[in-house]
mmCIF file of C-alpha atoms and ligand atoms in Angstrom:
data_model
loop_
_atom_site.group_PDB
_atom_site.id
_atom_site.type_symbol
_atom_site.label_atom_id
_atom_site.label_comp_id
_atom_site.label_asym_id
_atom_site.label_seq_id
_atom_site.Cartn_x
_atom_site.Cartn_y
_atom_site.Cartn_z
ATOM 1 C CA UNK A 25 102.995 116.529 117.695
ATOM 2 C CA UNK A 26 99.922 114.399 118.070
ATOM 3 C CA UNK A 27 99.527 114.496 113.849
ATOM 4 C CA UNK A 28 95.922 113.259 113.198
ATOM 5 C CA UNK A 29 96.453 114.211 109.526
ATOM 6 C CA UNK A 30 96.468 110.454 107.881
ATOM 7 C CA UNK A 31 97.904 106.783 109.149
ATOM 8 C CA UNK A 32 100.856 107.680 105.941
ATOM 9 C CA UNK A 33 102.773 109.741 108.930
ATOM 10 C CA UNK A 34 103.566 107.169 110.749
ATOM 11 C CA UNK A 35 107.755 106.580 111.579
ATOM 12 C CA UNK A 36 109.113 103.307 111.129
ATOM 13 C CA UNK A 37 110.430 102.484 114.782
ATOM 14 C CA UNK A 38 113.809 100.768 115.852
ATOM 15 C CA UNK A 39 112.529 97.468 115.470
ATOM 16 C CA UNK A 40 111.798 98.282 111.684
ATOM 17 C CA UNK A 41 114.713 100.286 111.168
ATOM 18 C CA UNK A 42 117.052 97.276 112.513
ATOM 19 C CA UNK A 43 115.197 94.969 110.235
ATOM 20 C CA UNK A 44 115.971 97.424 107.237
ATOM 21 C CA UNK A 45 119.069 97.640 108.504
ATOM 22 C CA UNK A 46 119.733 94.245 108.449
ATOM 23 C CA UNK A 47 117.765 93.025 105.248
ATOM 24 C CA UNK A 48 119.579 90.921 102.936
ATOM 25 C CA UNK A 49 119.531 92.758 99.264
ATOM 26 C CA UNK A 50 120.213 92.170 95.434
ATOM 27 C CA UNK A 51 119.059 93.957 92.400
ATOM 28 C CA UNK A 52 115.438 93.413 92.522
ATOM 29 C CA UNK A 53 115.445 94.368 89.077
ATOM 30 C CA UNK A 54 117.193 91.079 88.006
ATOM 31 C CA UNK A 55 114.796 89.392 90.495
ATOM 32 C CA UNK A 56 117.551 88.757 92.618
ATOM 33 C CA UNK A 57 116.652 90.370 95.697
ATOM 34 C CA UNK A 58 115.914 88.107 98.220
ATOM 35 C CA UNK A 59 113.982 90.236 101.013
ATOM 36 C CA UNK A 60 112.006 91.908 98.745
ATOM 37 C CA UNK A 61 110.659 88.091 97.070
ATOM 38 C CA UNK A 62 110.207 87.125 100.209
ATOM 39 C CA UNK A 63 107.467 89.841 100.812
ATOM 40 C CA UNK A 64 106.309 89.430 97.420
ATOM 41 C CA UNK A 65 105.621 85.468 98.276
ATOM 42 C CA UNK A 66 104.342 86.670 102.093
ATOM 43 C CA UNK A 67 101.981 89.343 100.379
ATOM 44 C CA UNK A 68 100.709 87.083 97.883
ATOM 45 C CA UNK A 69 99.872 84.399 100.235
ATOM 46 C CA UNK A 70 98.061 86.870 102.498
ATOM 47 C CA UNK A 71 95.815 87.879 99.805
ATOM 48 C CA UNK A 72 95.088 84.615 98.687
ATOM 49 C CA UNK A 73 96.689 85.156 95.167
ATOM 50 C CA UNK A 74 99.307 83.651 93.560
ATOM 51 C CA UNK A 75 102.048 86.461 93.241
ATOM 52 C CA UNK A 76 102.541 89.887 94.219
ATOM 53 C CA UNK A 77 105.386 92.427 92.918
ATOM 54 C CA UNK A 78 106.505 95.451 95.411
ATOM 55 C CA UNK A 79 105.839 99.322 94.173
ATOM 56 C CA UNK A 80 107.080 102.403 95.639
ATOM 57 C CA UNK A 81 103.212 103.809 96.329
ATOM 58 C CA UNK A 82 99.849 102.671 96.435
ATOM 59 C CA UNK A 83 99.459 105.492 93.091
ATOM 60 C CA UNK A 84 101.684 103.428 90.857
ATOM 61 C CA UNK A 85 100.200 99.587 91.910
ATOM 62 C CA UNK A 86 96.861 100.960 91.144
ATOM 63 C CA UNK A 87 97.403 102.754 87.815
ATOM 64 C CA UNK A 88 99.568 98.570 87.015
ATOM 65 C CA UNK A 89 96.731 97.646 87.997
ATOM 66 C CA UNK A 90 94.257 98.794 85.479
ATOM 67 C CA UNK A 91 96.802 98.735 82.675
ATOM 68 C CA UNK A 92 97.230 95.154 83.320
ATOM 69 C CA UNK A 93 93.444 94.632 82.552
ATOM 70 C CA UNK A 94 93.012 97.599 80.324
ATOM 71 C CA UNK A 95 94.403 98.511 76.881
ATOM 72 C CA UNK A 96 94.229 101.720 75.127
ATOM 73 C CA UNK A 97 90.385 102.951 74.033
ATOM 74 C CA UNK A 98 89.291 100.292 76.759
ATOM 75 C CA UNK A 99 87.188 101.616 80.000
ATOM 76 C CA UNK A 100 87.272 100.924 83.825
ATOM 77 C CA UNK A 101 84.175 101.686 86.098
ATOM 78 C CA UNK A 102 84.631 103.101 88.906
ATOM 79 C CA UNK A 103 83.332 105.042 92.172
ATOM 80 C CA UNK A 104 82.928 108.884 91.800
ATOM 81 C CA UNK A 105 85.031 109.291 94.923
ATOM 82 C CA UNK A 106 87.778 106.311 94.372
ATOM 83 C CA UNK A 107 90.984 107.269 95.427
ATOM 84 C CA UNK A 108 92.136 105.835 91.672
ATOM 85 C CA UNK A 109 89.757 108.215 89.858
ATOM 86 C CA UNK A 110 89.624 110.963 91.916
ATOM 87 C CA UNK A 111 93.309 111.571 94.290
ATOM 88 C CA UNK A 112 95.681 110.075 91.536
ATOM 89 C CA UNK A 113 95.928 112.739 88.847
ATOM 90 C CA UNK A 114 93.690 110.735 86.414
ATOM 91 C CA UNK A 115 96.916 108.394 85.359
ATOM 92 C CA UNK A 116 94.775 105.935 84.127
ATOM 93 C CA UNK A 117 93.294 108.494 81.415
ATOM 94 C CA UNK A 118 97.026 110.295 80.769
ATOM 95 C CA UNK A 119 99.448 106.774 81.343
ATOM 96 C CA UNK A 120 96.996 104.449 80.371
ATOM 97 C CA UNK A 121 94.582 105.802 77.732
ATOM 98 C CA UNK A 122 92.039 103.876 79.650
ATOM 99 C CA UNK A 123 88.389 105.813 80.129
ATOM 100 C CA UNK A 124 87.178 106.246 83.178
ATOM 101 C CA UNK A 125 83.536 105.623 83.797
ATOM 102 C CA UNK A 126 82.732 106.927 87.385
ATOM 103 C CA UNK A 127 79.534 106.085 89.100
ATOM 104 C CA UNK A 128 77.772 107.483 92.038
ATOM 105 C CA UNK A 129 79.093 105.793 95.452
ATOM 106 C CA UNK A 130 76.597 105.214 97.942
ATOM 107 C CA UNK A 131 76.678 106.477 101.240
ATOM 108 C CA UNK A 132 78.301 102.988 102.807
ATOM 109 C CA UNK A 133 80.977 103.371 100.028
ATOM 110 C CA UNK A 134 79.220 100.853 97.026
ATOM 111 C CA UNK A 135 78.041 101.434 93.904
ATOM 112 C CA UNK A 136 74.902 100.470 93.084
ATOM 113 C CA UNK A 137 74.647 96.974 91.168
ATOM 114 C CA UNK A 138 72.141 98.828 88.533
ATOM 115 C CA UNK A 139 74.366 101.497 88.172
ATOM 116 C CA UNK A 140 77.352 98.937 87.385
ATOM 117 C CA UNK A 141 74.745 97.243 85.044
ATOM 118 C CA UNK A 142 73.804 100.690 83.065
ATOM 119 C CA UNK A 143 77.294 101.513 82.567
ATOM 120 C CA UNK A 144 78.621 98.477 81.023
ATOM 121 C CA UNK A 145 78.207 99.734 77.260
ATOM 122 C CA UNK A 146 77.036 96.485 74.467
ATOM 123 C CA UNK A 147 79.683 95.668 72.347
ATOM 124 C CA UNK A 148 79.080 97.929 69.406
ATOM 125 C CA UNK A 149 82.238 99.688 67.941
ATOM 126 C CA UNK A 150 80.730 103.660 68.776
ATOM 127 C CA UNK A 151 81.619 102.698 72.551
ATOM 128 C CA UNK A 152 84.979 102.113 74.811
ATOM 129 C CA UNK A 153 85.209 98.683 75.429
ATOM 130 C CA UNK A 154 84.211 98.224 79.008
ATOM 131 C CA UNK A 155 86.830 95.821 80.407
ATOM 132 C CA UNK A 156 87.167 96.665 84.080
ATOM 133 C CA UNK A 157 85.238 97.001 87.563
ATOM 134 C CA UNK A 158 87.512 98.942 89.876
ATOM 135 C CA UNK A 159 85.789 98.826 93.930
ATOM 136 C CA UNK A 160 88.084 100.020 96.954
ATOM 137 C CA UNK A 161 88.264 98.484 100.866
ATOM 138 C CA UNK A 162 88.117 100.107 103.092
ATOM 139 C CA UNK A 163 86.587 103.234 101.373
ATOM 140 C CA UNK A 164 86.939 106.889 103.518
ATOM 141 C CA UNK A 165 87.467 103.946 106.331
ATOM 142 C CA UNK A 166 84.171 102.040 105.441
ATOM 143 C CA UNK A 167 84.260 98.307 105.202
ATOM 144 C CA UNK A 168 82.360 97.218 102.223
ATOM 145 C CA UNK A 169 79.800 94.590 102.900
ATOM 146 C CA UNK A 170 81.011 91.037 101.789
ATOM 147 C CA UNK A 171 77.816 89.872 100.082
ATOM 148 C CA UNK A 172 78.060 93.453 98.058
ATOM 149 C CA UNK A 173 81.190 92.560 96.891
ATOM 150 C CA UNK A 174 80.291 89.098 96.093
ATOM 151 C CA UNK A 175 77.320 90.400 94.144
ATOM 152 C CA UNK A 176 79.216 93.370 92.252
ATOM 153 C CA UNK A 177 82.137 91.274 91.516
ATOM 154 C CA UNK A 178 79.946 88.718 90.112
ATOM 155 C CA UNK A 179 78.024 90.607 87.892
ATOM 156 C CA UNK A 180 81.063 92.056 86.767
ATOM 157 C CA UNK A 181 82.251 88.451 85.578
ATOM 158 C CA UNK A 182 78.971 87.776 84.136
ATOM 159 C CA UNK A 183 79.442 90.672 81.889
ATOM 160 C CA UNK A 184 83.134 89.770 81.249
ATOM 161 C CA UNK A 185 84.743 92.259 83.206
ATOM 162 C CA UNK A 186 88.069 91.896 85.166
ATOM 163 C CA UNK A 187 87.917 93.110 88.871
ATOM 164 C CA UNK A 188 90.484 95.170 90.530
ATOM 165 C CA UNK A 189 90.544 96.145 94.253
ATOM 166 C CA UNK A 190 92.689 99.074 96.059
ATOM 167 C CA UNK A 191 92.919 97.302 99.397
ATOM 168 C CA UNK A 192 94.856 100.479 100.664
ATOM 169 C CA UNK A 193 93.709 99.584 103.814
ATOM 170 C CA UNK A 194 92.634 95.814 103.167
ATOM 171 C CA UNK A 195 94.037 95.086 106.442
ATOM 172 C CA UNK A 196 91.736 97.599 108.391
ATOM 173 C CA UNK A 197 88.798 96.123 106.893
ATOM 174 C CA UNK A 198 90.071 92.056 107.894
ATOM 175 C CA UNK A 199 90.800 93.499 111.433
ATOM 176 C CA UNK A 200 87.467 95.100 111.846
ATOM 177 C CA UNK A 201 85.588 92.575 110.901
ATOM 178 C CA UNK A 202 87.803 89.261 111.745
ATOM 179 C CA UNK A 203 87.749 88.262 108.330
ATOM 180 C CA UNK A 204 91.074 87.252 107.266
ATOM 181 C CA UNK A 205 93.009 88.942 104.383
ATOM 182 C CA UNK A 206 92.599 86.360 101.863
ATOM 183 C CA UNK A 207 88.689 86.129 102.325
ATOM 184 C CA UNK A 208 88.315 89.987 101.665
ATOM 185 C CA UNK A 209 91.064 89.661 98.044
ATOM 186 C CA UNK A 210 89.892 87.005 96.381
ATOM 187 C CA UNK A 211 86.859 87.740 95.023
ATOM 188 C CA UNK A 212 89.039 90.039 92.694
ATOM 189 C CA UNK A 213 91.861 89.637 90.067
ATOM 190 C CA UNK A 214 94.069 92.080 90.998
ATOM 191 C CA UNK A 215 94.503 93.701 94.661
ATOM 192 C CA UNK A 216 96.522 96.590 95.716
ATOM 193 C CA UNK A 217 97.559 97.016 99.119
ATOM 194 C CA UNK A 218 99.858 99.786 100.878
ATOM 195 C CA UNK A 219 102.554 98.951 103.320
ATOM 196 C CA UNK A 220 103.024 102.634 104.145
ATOM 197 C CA UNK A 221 99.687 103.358 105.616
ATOM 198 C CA UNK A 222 98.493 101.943 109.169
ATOM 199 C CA UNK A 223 101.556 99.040 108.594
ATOM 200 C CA UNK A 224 103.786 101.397 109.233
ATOM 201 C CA UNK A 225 106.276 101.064 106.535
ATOM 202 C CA UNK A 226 108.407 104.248 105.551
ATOM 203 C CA UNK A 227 107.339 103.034 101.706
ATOM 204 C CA UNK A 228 105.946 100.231 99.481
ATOM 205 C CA UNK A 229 102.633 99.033 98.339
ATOM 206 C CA UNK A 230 102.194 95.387 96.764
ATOM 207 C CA UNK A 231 99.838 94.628 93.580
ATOM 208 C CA UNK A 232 98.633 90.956 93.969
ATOM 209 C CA UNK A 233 97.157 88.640 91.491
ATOM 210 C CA UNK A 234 97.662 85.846 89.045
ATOM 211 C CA UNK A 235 101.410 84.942 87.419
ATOM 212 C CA UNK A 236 100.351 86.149 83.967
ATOM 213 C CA UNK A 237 98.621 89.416 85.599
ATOM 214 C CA UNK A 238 101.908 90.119 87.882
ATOM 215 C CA UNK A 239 104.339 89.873 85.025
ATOM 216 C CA UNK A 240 102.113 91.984 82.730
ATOM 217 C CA UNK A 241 102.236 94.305 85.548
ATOM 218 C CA UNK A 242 105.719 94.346 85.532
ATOM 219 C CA UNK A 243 106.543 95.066 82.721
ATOM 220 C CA UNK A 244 103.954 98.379 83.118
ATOM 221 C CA UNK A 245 105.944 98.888 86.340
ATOM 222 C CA UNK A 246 109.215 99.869 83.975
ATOM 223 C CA UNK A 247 107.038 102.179 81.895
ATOM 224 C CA UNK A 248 106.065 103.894 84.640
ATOM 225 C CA UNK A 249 109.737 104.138 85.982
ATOM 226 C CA UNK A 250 110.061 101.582 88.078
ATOM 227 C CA UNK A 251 112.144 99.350 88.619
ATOM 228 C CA UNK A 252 113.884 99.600 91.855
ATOM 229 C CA UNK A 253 117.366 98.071 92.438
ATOM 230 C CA UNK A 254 117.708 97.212 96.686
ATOM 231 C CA UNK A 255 114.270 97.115 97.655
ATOM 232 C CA UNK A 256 114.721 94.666 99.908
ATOM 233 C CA UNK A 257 115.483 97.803 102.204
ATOM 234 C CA UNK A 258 111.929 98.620 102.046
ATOM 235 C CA UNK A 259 110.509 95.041 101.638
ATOM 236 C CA UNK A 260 112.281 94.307 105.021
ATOM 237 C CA UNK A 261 110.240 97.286 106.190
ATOM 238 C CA UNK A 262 107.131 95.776 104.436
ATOM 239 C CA UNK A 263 107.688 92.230 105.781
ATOM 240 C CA UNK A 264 108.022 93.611 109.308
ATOM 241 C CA UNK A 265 104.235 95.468 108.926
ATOM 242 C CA UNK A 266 103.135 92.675 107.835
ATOM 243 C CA UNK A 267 104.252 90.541 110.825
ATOM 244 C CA UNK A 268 103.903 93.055 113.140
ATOM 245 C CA UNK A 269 101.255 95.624 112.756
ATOM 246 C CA UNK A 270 98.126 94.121 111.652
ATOM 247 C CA UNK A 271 96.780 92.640 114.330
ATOM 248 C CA UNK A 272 97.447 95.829 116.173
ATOM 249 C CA UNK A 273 95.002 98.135 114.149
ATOM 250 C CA UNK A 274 92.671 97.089 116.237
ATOM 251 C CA UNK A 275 94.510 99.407 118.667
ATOM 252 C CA UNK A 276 93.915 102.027 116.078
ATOM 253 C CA UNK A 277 89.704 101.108 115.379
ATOM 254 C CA UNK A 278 89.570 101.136 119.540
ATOM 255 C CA UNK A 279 91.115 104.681 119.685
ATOM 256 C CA UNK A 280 88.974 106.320 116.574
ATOM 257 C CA UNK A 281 85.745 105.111 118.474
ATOM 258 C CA UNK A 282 87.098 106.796 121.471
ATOM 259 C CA UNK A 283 88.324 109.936 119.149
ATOM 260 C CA UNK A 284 84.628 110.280 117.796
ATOM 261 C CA UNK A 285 83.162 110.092 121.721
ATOM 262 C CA UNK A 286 85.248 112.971 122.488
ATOM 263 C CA UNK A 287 84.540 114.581 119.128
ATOM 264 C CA UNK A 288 80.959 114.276 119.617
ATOM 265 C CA UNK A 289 80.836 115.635 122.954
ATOM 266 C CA UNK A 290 81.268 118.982 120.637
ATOM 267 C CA UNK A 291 78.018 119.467 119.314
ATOM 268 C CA UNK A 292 79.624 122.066 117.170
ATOM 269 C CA UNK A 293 81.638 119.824 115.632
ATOM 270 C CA UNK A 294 79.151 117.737 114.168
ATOM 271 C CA UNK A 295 81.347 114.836 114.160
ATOM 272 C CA UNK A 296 80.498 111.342 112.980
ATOM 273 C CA UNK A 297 81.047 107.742 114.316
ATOM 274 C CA UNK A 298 84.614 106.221 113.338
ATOM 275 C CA UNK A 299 84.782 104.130 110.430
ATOM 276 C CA UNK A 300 87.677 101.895 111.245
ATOM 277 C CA UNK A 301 90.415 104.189 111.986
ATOM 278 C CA UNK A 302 88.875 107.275 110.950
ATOM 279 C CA UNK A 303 87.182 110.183 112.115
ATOM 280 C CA UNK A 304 84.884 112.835 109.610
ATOM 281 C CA UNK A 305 83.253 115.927 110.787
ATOM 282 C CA UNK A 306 82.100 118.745 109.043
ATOM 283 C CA UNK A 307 80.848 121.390 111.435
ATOM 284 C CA UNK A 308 78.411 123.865 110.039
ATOM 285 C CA UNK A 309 78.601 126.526 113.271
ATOM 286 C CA UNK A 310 82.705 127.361 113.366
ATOM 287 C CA UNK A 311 85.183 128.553 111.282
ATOM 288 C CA UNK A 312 86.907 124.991 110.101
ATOM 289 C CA UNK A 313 90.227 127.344 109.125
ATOM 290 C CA UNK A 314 90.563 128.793 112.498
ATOM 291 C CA UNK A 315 89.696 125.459 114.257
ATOM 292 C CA UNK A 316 92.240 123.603 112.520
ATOM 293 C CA UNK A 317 94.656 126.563 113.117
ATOM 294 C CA UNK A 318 94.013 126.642 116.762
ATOM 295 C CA UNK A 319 94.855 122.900 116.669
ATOM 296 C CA UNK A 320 97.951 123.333 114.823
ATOM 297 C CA UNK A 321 98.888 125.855 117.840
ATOM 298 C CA UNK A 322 98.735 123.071 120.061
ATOM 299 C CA UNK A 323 100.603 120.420 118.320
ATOM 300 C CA UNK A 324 97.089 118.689 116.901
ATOM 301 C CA UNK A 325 97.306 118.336 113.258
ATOM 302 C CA UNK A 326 93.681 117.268 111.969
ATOM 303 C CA UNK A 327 93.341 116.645 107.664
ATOM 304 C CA UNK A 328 90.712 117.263 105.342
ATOM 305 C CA UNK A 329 89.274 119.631 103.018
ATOM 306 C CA UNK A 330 86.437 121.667 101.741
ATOM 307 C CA UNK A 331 85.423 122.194 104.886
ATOM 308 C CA UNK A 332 85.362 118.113 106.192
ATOM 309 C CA UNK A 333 88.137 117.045 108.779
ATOM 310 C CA UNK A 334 89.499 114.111 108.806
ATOM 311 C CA UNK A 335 90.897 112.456 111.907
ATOM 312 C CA UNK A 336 93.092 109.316 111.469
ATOM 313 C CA UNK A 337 94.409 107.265 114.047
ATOM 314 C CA UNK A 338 98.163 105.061 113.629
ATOM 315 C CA UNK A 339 100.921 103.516 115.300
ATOM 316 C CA UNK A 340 102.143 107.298 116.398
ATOM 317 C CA UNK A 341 99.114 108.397 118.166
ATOM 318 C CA UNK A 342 97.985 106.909 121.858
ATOM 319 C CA UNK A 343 95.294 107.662 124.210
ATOM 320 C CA UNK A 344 97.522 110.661 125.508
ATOM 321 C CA UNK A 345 96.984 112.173 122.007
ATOM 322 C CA UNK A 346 93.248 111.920 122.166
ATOM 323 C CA UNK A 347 93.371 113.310 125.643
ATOM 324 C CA UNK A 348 95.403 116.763 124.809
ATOM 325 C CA UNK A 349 92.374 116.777 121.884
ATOM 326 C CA UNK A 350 89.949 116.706 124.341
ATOM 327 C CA UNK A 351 91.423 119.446 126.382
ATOM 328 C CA UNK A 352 92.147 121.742 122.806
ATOM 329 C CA UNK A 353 88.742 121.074 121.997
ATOM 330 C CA UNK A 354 87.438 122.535 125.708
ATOM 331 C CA UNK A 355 89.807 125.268 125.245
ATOM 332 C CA UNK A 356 88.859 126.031 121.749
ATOM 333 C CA UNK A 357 84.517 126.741 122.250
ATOM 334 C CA UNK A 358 86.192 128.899 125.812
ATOM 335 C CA UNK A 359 87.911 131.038 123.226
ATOM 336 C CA UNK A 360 84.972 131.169 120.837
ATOM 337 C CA UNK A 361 82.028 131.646 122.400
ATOM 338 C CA UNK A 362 80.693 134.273 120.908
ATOM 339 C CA UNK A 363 82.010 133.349 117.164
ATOM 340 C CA UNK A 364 79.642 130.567 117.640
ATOM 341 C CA UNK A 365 76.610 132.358 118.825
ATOM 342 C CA UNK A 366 76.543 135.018 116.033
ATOM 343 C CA UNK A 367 77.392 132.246 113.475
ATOM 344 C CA UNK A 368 73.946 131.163 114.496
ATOM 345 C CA UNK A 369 72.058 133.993 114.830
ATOM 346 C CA UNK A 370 73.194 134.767 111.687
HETATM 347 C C1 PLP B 415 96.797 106.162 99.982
HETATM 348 C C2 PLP B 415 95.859 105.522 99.060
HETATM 349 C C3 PLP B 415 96.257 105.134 97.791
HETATM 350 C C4 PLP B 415 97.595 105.503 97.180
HETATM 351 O O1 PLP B 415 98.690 105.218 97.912
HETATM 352 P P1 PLP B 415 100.020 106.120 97.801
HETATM 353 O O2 PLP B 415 101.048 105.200 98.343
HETATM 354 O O3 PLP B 415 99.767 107.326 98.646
HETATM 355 O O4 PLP B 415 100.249 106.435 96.374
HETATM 356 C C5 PLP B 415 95.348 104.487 97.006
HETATM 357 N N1 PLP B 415 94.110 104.229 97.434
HETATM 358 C C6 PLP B 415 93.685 104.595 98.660
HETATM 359 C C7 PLP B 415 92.297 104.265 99.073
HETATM 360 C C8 PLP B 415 94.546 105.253 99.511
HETATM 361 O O5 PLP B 415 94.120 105.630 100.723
#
């Protein structure tokens, strides 16, 4: 299978498993665990923060997150299309009794500084309490622009407002532009980033920030039901992506460019340059359902909905992969000519 669907499918390989394998392990719990501190120090230090504390997913460090900043009637901001507002079942509304307030994102992924501005509500008791500006890095693969965040985070602590960043795929962004981790985290208080995504681990995300914000945070973490026992199983995992797989997304930035040449050869397709590891297109002349199934028939998953793909690239896709997509693609408009045409005489 050459799965396209998202870098989250990615296998941990025998290098990672023997490092799992081998991990020394205590009850994280009673912070005992020495493999998973030791990532906890390691991620910490990468971002440029001064602790971190390990999570099972990227869902759960986010929603800690914004509960460690945000109390009950309080209100984040946030971008229309964030992954925390929009793709994590609105826990900070149900868990957290936080409000959201989501804003228009731009097309490069911001939010416009007047927008922020507008929404931050004067302190006058018929209003939430605005407490919280919420920005994510990369965003549907974008890399936000450093002086943006500078500005945005700024304001934000102007106005009084904590910052939080889901650095899902911090990494992406420092390898894309050669800006190291820490320079890309610290403009914020809190910073999640997932281990399971391009890294490569099986599971784990880490939520990085100050002492006082981490323990607040863990303390959420055992409302939410955490509290994992031998995590250093998956820290192990985590420490090995960290030590192993960053610099190598530059593999995966190198093989979405040549993904969206291919792509693009397919006018149909209308699909758009990569964005770090990624690959959109939303084509307006085919069927995207039979497309995708064709693909499927030929062991080329592809993701997306409402009628966008989404290509990602990872550690389990090479250059073979985006060859055999090359060759579905040529197959697929020989099938389909004539699907095409009346799509666009109709
Ligand atoms: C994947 C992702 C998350 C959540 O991570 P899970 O581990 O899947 O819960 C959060 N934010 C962004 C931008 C993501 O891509």
């Amino acid at each position: 299978m050459d799965d396209f669907r998202s870098d989250t499918v990615t296998r941990p390989d025998a290098a990672m498993r023997a490092a799992m394998a081998e991990a020394p392990v205590g009850d994280a719990v009673y912070d005992d665990c020495p493999t998973t501190r030791r990532l906890e120090a390691m991620a910490a230090e990468r971002l440029g923060q001064q602790a971190s504390l390990f999570f099972p997913t990227g869902t759960q460090s986010n929603l800690a997150g914004l509960m460690a900043h945000c109390g009950r009637g309080d209100e984040y901001l946030v971008g229309q299309m964030a992954h925390a507002y929009r793709y994590e079942g609105g826990g900070a509304a149900v868990l957290g009794s936080i409000q959201p307030q989501p804003l228009a994102n731009e097309p490069d992924g911001t939010i416009a500084l007047s927008s922020i501005e507008q929404a931050i509500k004067p302190d006058d008791f018929h209003h939430a309490r605005t407490r919280l500006l919420a920005l994510e890095n990369t965003f549907g693969g974008l890399v936000l622009d450093e002086a943006y965040v500078a500005e945005a985070t700024g304001l934000a602590r102007r106005h009084g407002l904590a910052t939080h960043l889901d650095g899902a795929r911090l990494m992406n962004a420092a390898v894309a532009t050669g800006r190291d981790a820490e320079t890309i985290s610290r403009p914020f208080d809190t910073v999640s980033l997932c281990l399971s995504k391009g890294l490569g681990a099986p599971v784990g995300s880490v939520l990085a920030g100050s002492a006082d914000l981490i323990e607040a945070a863990r303390r959420i973490r055992k409302m939410l039901g955490g509290g994992m026992r031998q995590t250093g199983i998956l820290a192990a995992a985590g420490i090995h992506a960290l030590e192993r797989n960053v610099a190598r997304l530059a593999d995966d930035h190198a093989r979405a460019a040549r993904l969206a040449d291919v792509l693009s050869g397919f006018a149909e397709l209308g699909a758009g340059p990569a964005r770090t590891n990624m690959v959109f297109m939303t084509p307006a002349a085919i069927d995207v359902d039979a497309f995708g199934r064709f693909m499927a028939e030929r062991g080329i998953l592809v993701g997306g909905r409402h009628g966008t793909l989404r290509w990602v690239t990872h550690l389990d896709v090479d250059d073979g992969s985006i060859d055999r997509v090359r060759a579905a693609c040529e197959a697929f408009f020989a099938s389909a000519p004539s699907r095409i045409r009346q799509h666009r005489l109709g």
